[in-house]
mmCIF file of C-alpha atoms and ligand atoms in Angstrom:
data_model
loop_
_atom_site.group_PDB
_atom_site.id
_atom_site.type_symbol
_atom_site.label_atom_id
_atom_site.label_comp_id
_atom_site.label_asym_id
_atom_site.label_seq_id
_atom_site.Cartn_x
_atom_site.Cartn_y
_atom_site.Cartn_z
ATOM 1 C CA MET R 2 11.302 -0.715 22.930
ATOM 2 C CA ALA R 3 13.226 2.441 21.875
ATOM 3 C CA THR R 4 12.859 2.700 18.105
ATOM 4 C CA LYS R 5 13.436 5.459 15.542
ATOM 5 C CA ARG R 6 10.086 6.893 14.489
ATOM 6 C CA VAL R 7 8.613 5.881 11.113
ATOM 7 C CA ARG R 8 8.077 9.206 9.320
ATOM 8 C CA LYS R 9 8.270 8.335 5.635
ATOM 9 C CA ALA R 10 6.280 6.006 3.398
ATOM 10 C CA VAL R 11 7.198 4.673 -0.033
ATOM 11 C CA LEU R 12 4.236 4.224 -2.385
ATOM 12 C CA PRO R 13 5.277 2.355 -5.538
ATOM 13 C CA VAL R 14 2.800 3.125 -8.310
ATOM 14 C CA ALA R 15 5.002 2.571 -11.368
ATOM 15 C CA GLY R 16 3.670 -0.877 -12.360
ATOM 16 C CA LEU R 17 1.878 -1.317 -15.669
ATOM 17 C CA GLY R 18 -1.459 -2.267 -14.105
ATOM 18 C CA THR R 19 -2.132 -4.796 -16.850
ATOM 19 C CA ARG R 20 -4.989 -6.405 -14.913
ATOM 20 C CA VAL R 21 -7.038 -3.207 -15.029
ATOM 21 C CA LEU R 22 -6.300 -2.181 -18.605
ATOM 22 C CA PRO R 23 -7.496 -0.387 -20.618
ATOM 23 C CA GLY R 24 -8.692 1.805 -17.714
ATOM 24 C CA ALA R 25 -5.138 2.165 -16.429
ATOM 25 C CA LYS R 26 -3.808 3.247 -19.829
ATOM 26 C CA THR R 27 -4.309 6.969 -19.322
ATOM 27 C CA THR R 28 -5.413 7.090 -15.667
ATOM 28 C CA PRO R 29 -2.798 5.713 -13.269
ATOM 29 C CA LYS R 30 -4.379 2.596 -11.743
ATOM 30 C CA ASN R 31 -4.134 4.036 -8.236
ATOM 31 C CA LEU R 32 -6.192 7.045 -9.286
ATOM 32 C CA LEU R 33 -9.139 4.822 -10.264
ATOM 33 C CA ASN R 34 -12.072 5.599 -7.996
ATOM 34 C CA VAL R 35 -13.477 3.622 -5.128
ATOM 35 C CA VAL R 36 -16.903 5.286 -4.749
ATOM 36 C CA ASP R 37 -15.924 8.952 -5.119
ATOM 37 C CA ARG R 38 -12.205 9.050 -4.250
ATOM 38 C CA PRO R 39 -9.117 7.613 -5.911
ATOM 39 C CA ILE R 40 -7.645 4.518 -4.283
ATOM 40 C CA LEU R 41 -4.549 6.580 -3.401
ATOM 41 C CA SER R 42 -6.626 9.005 -1.362
ATOM 42 C CA TYR R 43 -7.563 6.171 1.043
ATOM 43 C CA ILE R 44 -3.939 5.004 1.175
ATOM 44 C CA VAL R 45 -2.616 8.468 2.053
ATOM 45 C CA GLU R 46 -5.343 8.830 4.684
ATOM 46 C CA GLU R 47 -4.260 5.495 6.200
ATOM 47 C CA ALA R 48 -0.614 6.628 6.186
ATOM 48 C CA ARG R 49 -1.391 9.953 7.844
ATOM 49 C CA ALA R 50 -3.310 8.131 10.585
ATOM 50 C CA ALA R 51 -0.115 6.173 11.286
ATOM 51 C CA GLY R 52 1.938 9.374 11.679
ATOM 52 C CA ILE R 53 3.529 9.438 8.205
ATOM 53 C CA GLU R 54 4.783 12.929 7.312
ATOM 54 C CA HIS R 55 6.462 12.377 3.949
ATOM 55 C CA PHE R 56 5.202 10.445 0.938
ATOM 56 C CA VAL R 57 7.638 9.086 -1.627
ATOM 57 C CA PHE R 58 5.759 8.110 -4.776
ATOM 58 C CA ILE R 59 7.652 5.857 -7.184
ATOM 59 C CA VAL R 60 6.142 6.751 -10.537
ATOM 60 C CA GLY R 61 6.430 5.767 -14.176
ATOM 61 C CA ARG R 62 5.675 7.649 -17.382
ATOM 62 C CA GLY R 63 2.290 9.340 -17.698
ATOM 63 C CA GLN R 64 1.594 9.502 -13.949
ATOM 64 C CA GLY R 65 1.819 13.258 -13.471
ATOM 65 C CA ALA R 66 -1.859 13.331 -12.467
ATOM 66 C CA ILE R 67 -0.878 11.873 -9.080
ATOM 67 C CA GLU R 68 1.153 14.987 -8.263
ATOM 68 C CA ASP R 69 -1.751 17.179 -9.349
ATOM 69 C CA TYR R 70 -4.250 15.211 -7.281
ATOM 70 C CA PHE R 71 -2.436 15.961 -4.001
ATOM 71 C CA ASP R 72 -1.856 19.628 -4.936
ATOM 72 C CA ARG R 73 -4.236 22.545 -4.477
ATOM 73 C CA MET R 74 -6.599 23.352 -7.350
ATOM 74 C CA PRO R 75 -7.600 26.992 -6.755
ATOM 75 C CA GLU R 76 -10.123 27.223 -9.610
ATOM 76 C CA ILE R 77 -12.165 24.297 -8.254
ATOM 77 C CA GLU R 78 -11.767 25.362 -4.632
ATOM 78 C CA ASP R 79 -12.816 28.966 -5.382
ATOM 79 C CA ALA R 80 -15.839 27.816 -7.382
ATOM 80 C CA LEU R 81 -16.986 25.487 -4.592
ATOM 81 C CA GLU R 82 -16.545 28.252 -2.024
ATOM 82 C CA ALA R 83 -18.476 30.762 -4.149
ATOM 83 C CA LYS R 84 -21.333 28.270 -4.566
ATOM 84 C CA GLY R 85 -21.365 27.456 -0.844
ATOM 85 C CA LYS R 86 -20.619 23.756 -1.522
ATOM 86 C CA LEU R 87 -18.541 23.572 1.613
ATOM 87 C CA ASP R 88 -18.856 19.844 2.264
ATOM 88 C CA ILE R 89 -17.425 19.031 -1.173
ATOM 89 C CA LEU R 90 -14.749 21.692 -0.628
ATOM 90 C CA ALA R 91 -13.736 19.960 2.619
ATOM 91 C CA ASP R 92 -13.498 16.618 0.773
ATOM 92 C CA VAL R 93 -11.308 18.175 -1.919
ATOM 93 C CA ARG R 94 -9.029 19.924 0.588
ATOM 94 C CA ARG R 95 -8.649 16.851 2.800
ATOM 95 C CA ASP R 96 -6.290 15.252 0.293
ATOM 96 C CA VAL R 97 -4.040 18.262 -0.316
ATOM 97 C CA LEU R 98 -0.564 17.575 1.078
ATOM 98 C CA GLU R 99 1.598 20.255 2.690
ATOM 99 C CA PRO R 100 4.519 21.822 0.824
ATOM 100 C CA GLY R 101 7.551 19.535 1.127
ATOM 101 C CA GLN R 102 5.484 16.509 2.133
ATOM 102 C CA MET R 103 5.671 14.652 -1.176
ATOM 103 C CA SER R 104 8.515 13.460 -3.380
ATOM 104 C CA PHE R 105 8.292 11.835 -6.787
ATOM 105 C CA VAL R 106 10.955 9.430 -7.982
ATOM 106 C CA ARG R 107 10.911 8.143 -11.524
ATOM 107 C CA GLN R 108 11.333 4.406 -12.046
ATOM 108 C CA MET R 109 12.323 4.434 -15.695
ATOM 109 C CA ALA R 110 11.246 0.829 -16.288
ATOM 110 C CA PRO R 111 9.028 -1.404 -14.122
ATOM 111 C CA LEU R 112 11.783 -3.806 -13.130
ATOM 112 C CA GLY R 113 9.952 -5.058 -10.060
ATOM 113 C CA LEU R 114 8.756 -4.003 -6.611
ATOM 114 C CA GLY R 115 12.233 -4.442 -5.081
ATOM 115 C CA HIS R 116 13.684 -2.123 -7.708
ATOM 116 C CA ALA R 117 10.868 0.392 -7.132
ATOM 117 C CA VAL R 118 11.603 0.492 -3.388
ATOM 118 C CA TRP R 119 15.357 0.810 -4.061
ATOM 119 C CA CYS R 120 14.651 3.932 -6.148
ATOM 120 C CA ALA R 121 13.639 5.694 -2.885
ATOM 121 C CA ARG R 122 17.013 5.153 -1.155
ATOM 122 C CA ASP R 123 18.323 8.735 -1.268
ATOM 123 C CA ILE R 124 15.084 10.252 -0.034
ATOM 124 C CA ILE R 125 14.646 7.735 2.790
ATOM 125 C CA GLY R 126 18.265 8.008 3.983
ATOM 126 C CA ASP R 127 19.139 6.316 7.243
ATOM 127 C CA GLU R 128 15.778 5.801 8.906
ATOM 128 C CA PRO R 129 13.089 3.119 9.133
ATOM 129 C CA PHE R 130 10.279 3.594 6.632
ATOM 130 C CA ALA R 131 6.939 2.181 5.579
ATOM 131 C CA VAL R 132 6.156 0.585 2.224
ATOM 132 C CA MET R 133 2.496 0.566 1.193
ATOM 133 C CA LEU R 134 1.276 -1.289 -1.887
ATOM 134 C CA PRO R 135 -1.257 1.249 -3.005
ATOM 135 C CA ASP R 136 -3.555 -1.173 -4.803
ATOM 136 C CA MET R 137 -4.230 -3.078 -1.584
ATOM 137 C CA LEU R 138 -7.033 -1.196 0.122
ATOM 138 C CA MET R 139 -7.401 -2.185 3.755
ATOM 139 C CA ALA R 140 -10.527 -1.470 5.776
ATOM 140 C CA ALA R 141 -9.410 -1.631 9.394
ATOM 141 C CA ASP R 142 -9.777 0.132 12.717
ATOM 142 C CA PRO R 143 -7.155 1.101 13.747
ATOM 143 C CA PRO R 144 -5.909 1.469 10.169
ATOM 144 C CA ALA R 145 -3.567 -1.279 8.941
ATOM 145 C CA LEU R 146 -0.390 0.819 8.863
ATOM 146 C CA ALA R 147 -1.078 2.126 12.382
ATOM 147 C CA GLN R 148 -1.320 -1.513 13.527
ATOM 148 C CA ALA R 149 2.066 -2.164 11.867
ATOM 149 C CA VAL R 150 3.666 0.896 13.490
ATOM 150 C CA ALA R 151 2.341 -0.181 16.912
ATOM 151 C CA ALA R 152 3.891 -3.641 16.361
ATOM 152 C CA TYR R 153 7.169 -2.000 15.297
ATOM 153 C CA GLU R 154 7.235 0.141 18.445
ATOM 154 C CA LYS R 155 6.901 -3.086 20.439
ATOM 155 C CA VAL R 156 9.522 -5.301 18.766
ATOM 156 C CA GLY R 157 11.579 -3.027 16.445
ATOM 157 C CA GLY R 158 13.335 -4.470 13.389
ATOM 158 C CA ASN R 159 11.236 -5.123 10.294
ATOM 159 C CA ILE R 160 7.492 -5.784 10.190
ATOM 160 C CA VAL R 161 5.577 -7.526 7.401
ATOM 161 C CA VAL R 162 1.774 -7.330 7.519
ATOM 162 C CA VAL R 163 0.116 -10.652 6.661
ATOM 163 C CA GLU R 164 -3.323 -12.211 6.527
ATOM 164 C CA PRO R 165 -4.764 -15.699 5.997
ATOM 165 C CA ALA R 166 -4.994 -16.788 2.363
ATOM 166 C CA PRO R 167 -8.363 -18.119 1.196
ATOM 167 C CA GLU R 168 -8.702 -21.898 1.763
ATOM 168 C CA GLY R 169 -6.530 -23.835 -0.713
ATOM 169 C CA GLU R 170 -5.034 -20.692 -2.335
ATOM 170 C CA ALA R 171 -1.811 -20.136 -0.366
ATOM 171 C CA HIS R 172 0.235 -21.279 -3.367
ATOM 172 C CA LYS R 173 -0.813 -18.128 -5.259
ATOM 173 C CA TYR R 174 0.847 -15.736 -2.787
ATOM 174 C CA GLY R 175 4.055 -14.762 -0.997
ATOM 175 C CA ILE R 176 3.797 -16.877 2.172
ATOM 176 C CA VAL R 177 5.680 -16.393 5.462
ATOM 177 C CA ALA R 178 7.322 -19.038 7.649
ATOM 178 C CA LEU R 179 7.035 -18.412 11.384
ATOM 179 C CA ASP R 180 9.045 -19.422 14.410
ATOM 180 C CA GLY R 181 5.918 -20.705 16.203
ATOM 181 C CA GLN R 182 2.569 -18.960 16.270
ATOM 182 C CA ASP R 183 1.372 -17.231 19.427
ATOM 183 C CA GLY R 184 -1.078 -14.385 18.884
ATOM 184 C CA ARG R 185 -0.905 -12.037 15.912
ATOM 185 C CA LEU R 186 2.740 -10.886 16.068
ATOM 186 C CA ASN R 187 5.303 -13.626 15.444
ATOM 187 C CA ARG R 188 8.960 -13.829 14.558
ATOM 188 C CA MET R 189 9.558 -14.851 10.955
ATOM 189 C CA THR R 190 12.048 -17.459 9.828
ATOM 190 C CA GLY R 191 11.531 -17.170 6.085
ATOM 191 C CA MET R 192 9.212 -16.396 3.223
ATOM 192 C CA VAL R 193 8.506 -18.068 -0.055
ATOM 193 C CA GLU R 194 6.921 -16.689 -3.224
ATOM 194 C CA LYS R 195 4.132 -18.945 -4.572
ATOM 195 C CA PRO R 196 5.022 -22.219 -2.776
ATOM 196 C CA ARG R 197 4.095 -25.516 -4.428
ATOM 197 C CA PRO R 198 0.664 -26.687 -3.138
ATOM 198 C CA GLY R 199 1.189 -28.794 -0.030
ATOM 199 C CA THR R 200 4.566 -27.202 0.827
ATOM 200 C CA GLU R 201 3.259 -23.899 2.246
ATOM 201 C CA PRO R 202 5.023 -23.083 5.541
ATOM 202 C CA SER R 203 1.841 -21.311 6.790
ATOM 203 C CA ASN R 204 -1.405 -19.974 5.344
ATOM 204 C CA LEU R 205 -0.370 -16.339 5.929
ATOM 205 C CA PHE R 206 0.352 -14.193 2.895
ATOM 206 C CA ILE R 207 2.193 -10.882 2.616
ATOM 207 C CA SER R 208 -0.564 -8.387 2.076
ATOM 208 C CA GLY R 209 0.977 -5.026 1.233
ATOM 209 C CA ARG R 210 2.192 -3.060 4.263
ATOM 210 C CA TYR R 211 5.762 -3.204 5.565
ATOM 211 C CA ILE R 212 8.023 -1.370 8.013
ATOM 212 C CA LEU R 213 11.603 -1.774 6.831
ATOM 213 C CA GLN R 214 15.034 -0.762 8.059
ATOM 214 C CA PRO R 215 17.208 1.152 5.582
ATOM 215 C CA ASP R 216 19.705 -1.721 5.270
ATOM 216 C CA ILE R 217 17.242 -3.254 2.777
ATOM 217 C CA PHE R 218 18.704 -0.805 0.215
ATOM 218 C CA GLU R 219 22.172 -2.419 0.364
ATOM 219 C CA VAL R 220 20.583 -5.794 -0.317
ATOM 220 C CA LEU R 221 18.433 -4.517 -3.193
ATOM 221 C CA GLN R 222 21.412 -2.703 -4.724
ATOM 222 C CA THR R 223 23.048 -5.932 -5.877
ATOM 223 C CA GLN R 224 20.028 -8.152 -6.149
ATOM 224 C CA GLU R 225 19.505 -10.413 -9.136
ATOM 225 C CA ARG R 226 16.168 -10.698 -10.903
ATOM 226 C CA GLY R 227 13.855 -13.310 -9.395
ATOM 227 C CA ALA R 228 10.360 -14.650 -10.159
ATOM 228 C CA GLY R 229 8.880 -13.230 -13.383
ATOM 229 C CA GLY R 230 12.283 -11.727 -14.291
ATOM 230 C CA GLU R 231 11.628 -8.946 -11.743
ATOM 231 C CA ILE R 232 13.720 -7.613 -8.859
ATOM 232 C CA GLN R 233 11.542 -8.880 -6.037
ATOM 233 C CA LEU R 234 11.154 -7.198 -2.638
ATOM 234 C CA THR R 235 10.409 -10.625 -1.149
ATOM 235 C CA ASP R 236 13.863 -11.885 -2.205
ATOM 236 C CA GLY R 237 15.497 -8.802 -0.677
ATOM 237 C CA MET R 238 13.667 -9.271 2.619
ATOM 238 C CA ALA R 239 14.488 -13.012 2.709
ATOM 239 C CA ASN R 240 18.148 -12.079 2.278
ATOM 240 C CA LEU R 241 18.098 -9.381 4.962
ATOM 241 C CA MET R 242 16.369 -11.797 7.331
ATOM 242 C CA LYS R 243 19.643 -13.716 7.640
ATOM 243 C CA ARG R 244 21.010 -10.875 9.777
ATOM 244 C CA ARG R 245 18.032 -8.762 10.892
ATOM 245 C CA ASP R 246 14.831 -9.429 12.826
ATOM 246 C CA PHE R 247 11.573 -9.707 10.932
ATOM 247 C CA HIS R 248 8.134 -10.112 12.512
ATOM 248 C CA ALA R 249 4.890 -10.933 10.736
ATOM 249 C CA LEU R 250 1.829 -9.066 11.974
ATOM 250 C CA GLU R 251 -1.533 -10.646 11.221
ATOM 251 C CA TYR R 252 -3.531 -7.424 11.025
ATOM 252 C CA GLU R 253 -7.217 -7.105 11.914
ATOM 253 C CA GLY R 254 -9.275 -5.890 8.960
ATOM 254 C CA THR R 255 -10.345 -6.663 5.396
ATOM 255 C CA THR R 256 -8.183 -6.291 2.281
ATOM 256 C CA TYR R 257 -9.456 -5.421 -1.202
ATOM 257 C CA ASP R 258 -7.049 -5.971 -4.092
ATOM 258 C CA CYS R 259 -7.933 -3.024 -6.310
ATOM 259 C CA GLY R 260 -5.309 -4.052 -8.872
ATOM 260 C CA ASP R 261 -7.782 -6.680 -10.043
ATOM 261 C CA LYS R 262 -11.158 -6.083 -11.734
ATOM 262 C CA ILE R 263 -13.288 -8.013 -9.250
ATOM 263 C CA GLY R 264 -11.273 -6.736 -6.275
ATOM 264 C CA LEU R 265 -11.919 -3.164 -7.434
ATOM 265 C CA LEU R 266 -15.621 -3.925 -7.846
ATOM 266 C CA ARG R 267 -15.768 -5.493 -4.362
ATOM 267 C CA ALA R 268 -14.037 -2.440 -2.875
ATOM 268 C CA ASN R 269 -16.558 -0.112 -4.529
ATOM 269 C CA VAL R 270 -19.501 -2.098 -3.173
ATOM 270 C CA ALA R 271 -18.017 -2.527 0.318
ATOM 271 C CA PHE R 272 -16.983 1.124 0.693
ATOM 272 C CA ALA R 273 -20.358 2.384 -0.567
ATOM 273 C CA LEU R 274 -22.106 0.152 1.986
ATOM 274 C CA ARG R 275 -19.888 1.603 4.743
ATOM 275 C CA ARG R 276 -20.988 5.181 3.957
ATOM 276 C CA PRO R 277 -24.092 6.063 6.013
ATOM 277 C CA GLU R 278 -25.403 8.536 3.390
ATOM 278 C CA LEU R 279 -25.007 6.006 0.537
ATOM 279 C CA ALA R 280 -25.646 2.637 2.173
ATOM 280 C CA ASP R 281 -29.425 2.411 1.657
ATOM 281 C CA ALA R 282 -29.296 3.507 -1.987
ATOM 282 C CA ALA R 283 -26.338 1.197 -2.652
ATOM 283 C CA ARG R 284 -28.154 -1.776 -1.105
ATOM 284 C CA GLU R 285 -31.242 -1.009 -3.187
ATOM 285 C CA ALA R 286 -29.199 -0.766 -6.412
ATOM 286 C CA ILE R 287 -27.417 -4.057 -5.679
ATOM 287 C CA ARG R 288 -30.715 -5.799 -4.887
ATOM 288 C CA GLU R 289 -32.199 -4.593 -8.167
ATOM 289 C CA LEU R 290 -29.212 -5.807 -10.160
ATOM 290 C CA LEU R 291 -29.309 -9.238 -8.554
HETATM 291 P P1 LIG U 350 1.688 -5.389 -9.042
HETATM 292 O O1 LIG U 350 2.429 -6.454 -9.724
HETATM 293 O O2 LIG U 350 0.481 -5.734 -8.248
HETATM 294 O O3 LIG U 350 1.235 -4.220 -10.008
HETATM 295 O O4 LIG U 350 2.715 -4.581 -8.126
HETATM 296 P P2 LIG U 350 1.294 -4.054 -11.565
HETATM 297 O O5 LIG U 350 2.536 -4.619 -12.132
HETATM 298 O O6 LIG U 350 1.026 -2.608 -11.806
HETATM 299 O O7 LIG U 350 -0.015 -4.824 -11.981
HETATM 300 P P3 LIG U 350 -0.343 -5.941 -13.052
HETATM 301 O O8 LIG U 350 0.052 -7.232 -12.404
HETATM 302 O O9 LIG U 350 0.394 -5.605 -14.325
HETATM 303 O O10 LIG U 350 -1.829 -5.800 -13.223
HETATM 304 C C1 LIG U 350 2.423 -4.120 -6.818
HETATM 305 C C2 LIG U 350 2.670 -2.625 -6.693
HETATM 306 O O11 LIG U 350 4.040 -2.338 -7.005
HETATM 307 C C3 LIG U 350 4.124 -1.346 -8.013
HETATM 308 C C4 LIG U 350 2.787 -1.399 -8.752
HETATM 309 O O12 LIG U 350 2.486 -0.123 -9.310
HETATM 310 C C5 LIG U 350 1.819 -1.806 -7.668
HETATM 311 O O13 LIG U 350 1.328 -0.675 -6.967
HETATM 312 N N1 LIG U 350 5.291 -1.632 -8.876
HETATM 313 C C6 LIG U 350 5.478 -2.890 -9.361
HETATM 314 C C7 LIG U 350 6.175 -0.617 -9.212
HETATM 315 O O14 LIG U 350 6.007 0.542 -8.771
HETATM 316 N N2 LIG U 350 7.230 -0.893 -10.016
HETATM 317 C C8 LIG U 350 7.460 -2.132 -10.519
HETATM 318 O O15 LIG U 350 8.448 -2.316 -11.238
HETATM 319 C C9 LIG U 350 6.547 -3.161 -10.184
#
């Protein structure tokens, strides 16, 4: 299907991160480490693998370190070069973005994810774009956003990445309703935030990657506050679904919710075990602790 290419990604990082306080008080939650890199470094790597060329960070107060992280740092780079620590130098340089590749938009108050996405409207303009919830770390091959872009190139419209909720826990999540289920990519008919137990339209929850058309901005512009008194992206999408196509993609991979203490711990363990040079030592340390 002929579709406009997805070149830009919105990364909303302006939430308060209350579940990982006090760590997130002075270090933006998405700069907390998983093994030896900030969570955001993995997210940007995933986005680049999906062809994203421009990163729109929606930031709050005290998050200037994010801009610095993706910038050059000549004093560190020069010192590593002089000491011949070239492997570490390569790791440091991998995350440096090109001039003009990143924009920062201030969300003055954390009014909700829908409001955060709306803040990106002028930079996105009139093209489809990705939204990535940067605390959801997804281990997948191909990477989760690349799977979403491939689905978008097939069916166009809007894509919402989903995955099965743990047994009996669907009521804790944003759940999608499908027009029949055949394979991993299915047309959506609705979505509901935290359905009452027993009323869930499926067991598939919205897990943090989206491809959206720019008409979502018109909807968000006038949207009332929803659950938790916040301007919800889910409400905006449910509204837009009345006139635009939405598909749910059940992606192949594993999600770690790094916005939560145990999720962040799980991600650290899982990503250490995936690193050939660390796996044996990590396994040994875990065995000892248990
Ligand atoms: P969460 O609700 O998971 O993040 O929002 P939070 O509010 O930071 O965390 P807790 O619940 O207090 O621990 C999902 C993503 O949306 C961003 C968050 O930064 C997070 O990456 N977000 C949320 C915003 O950028 N602005 C908002 O107003 C709300």
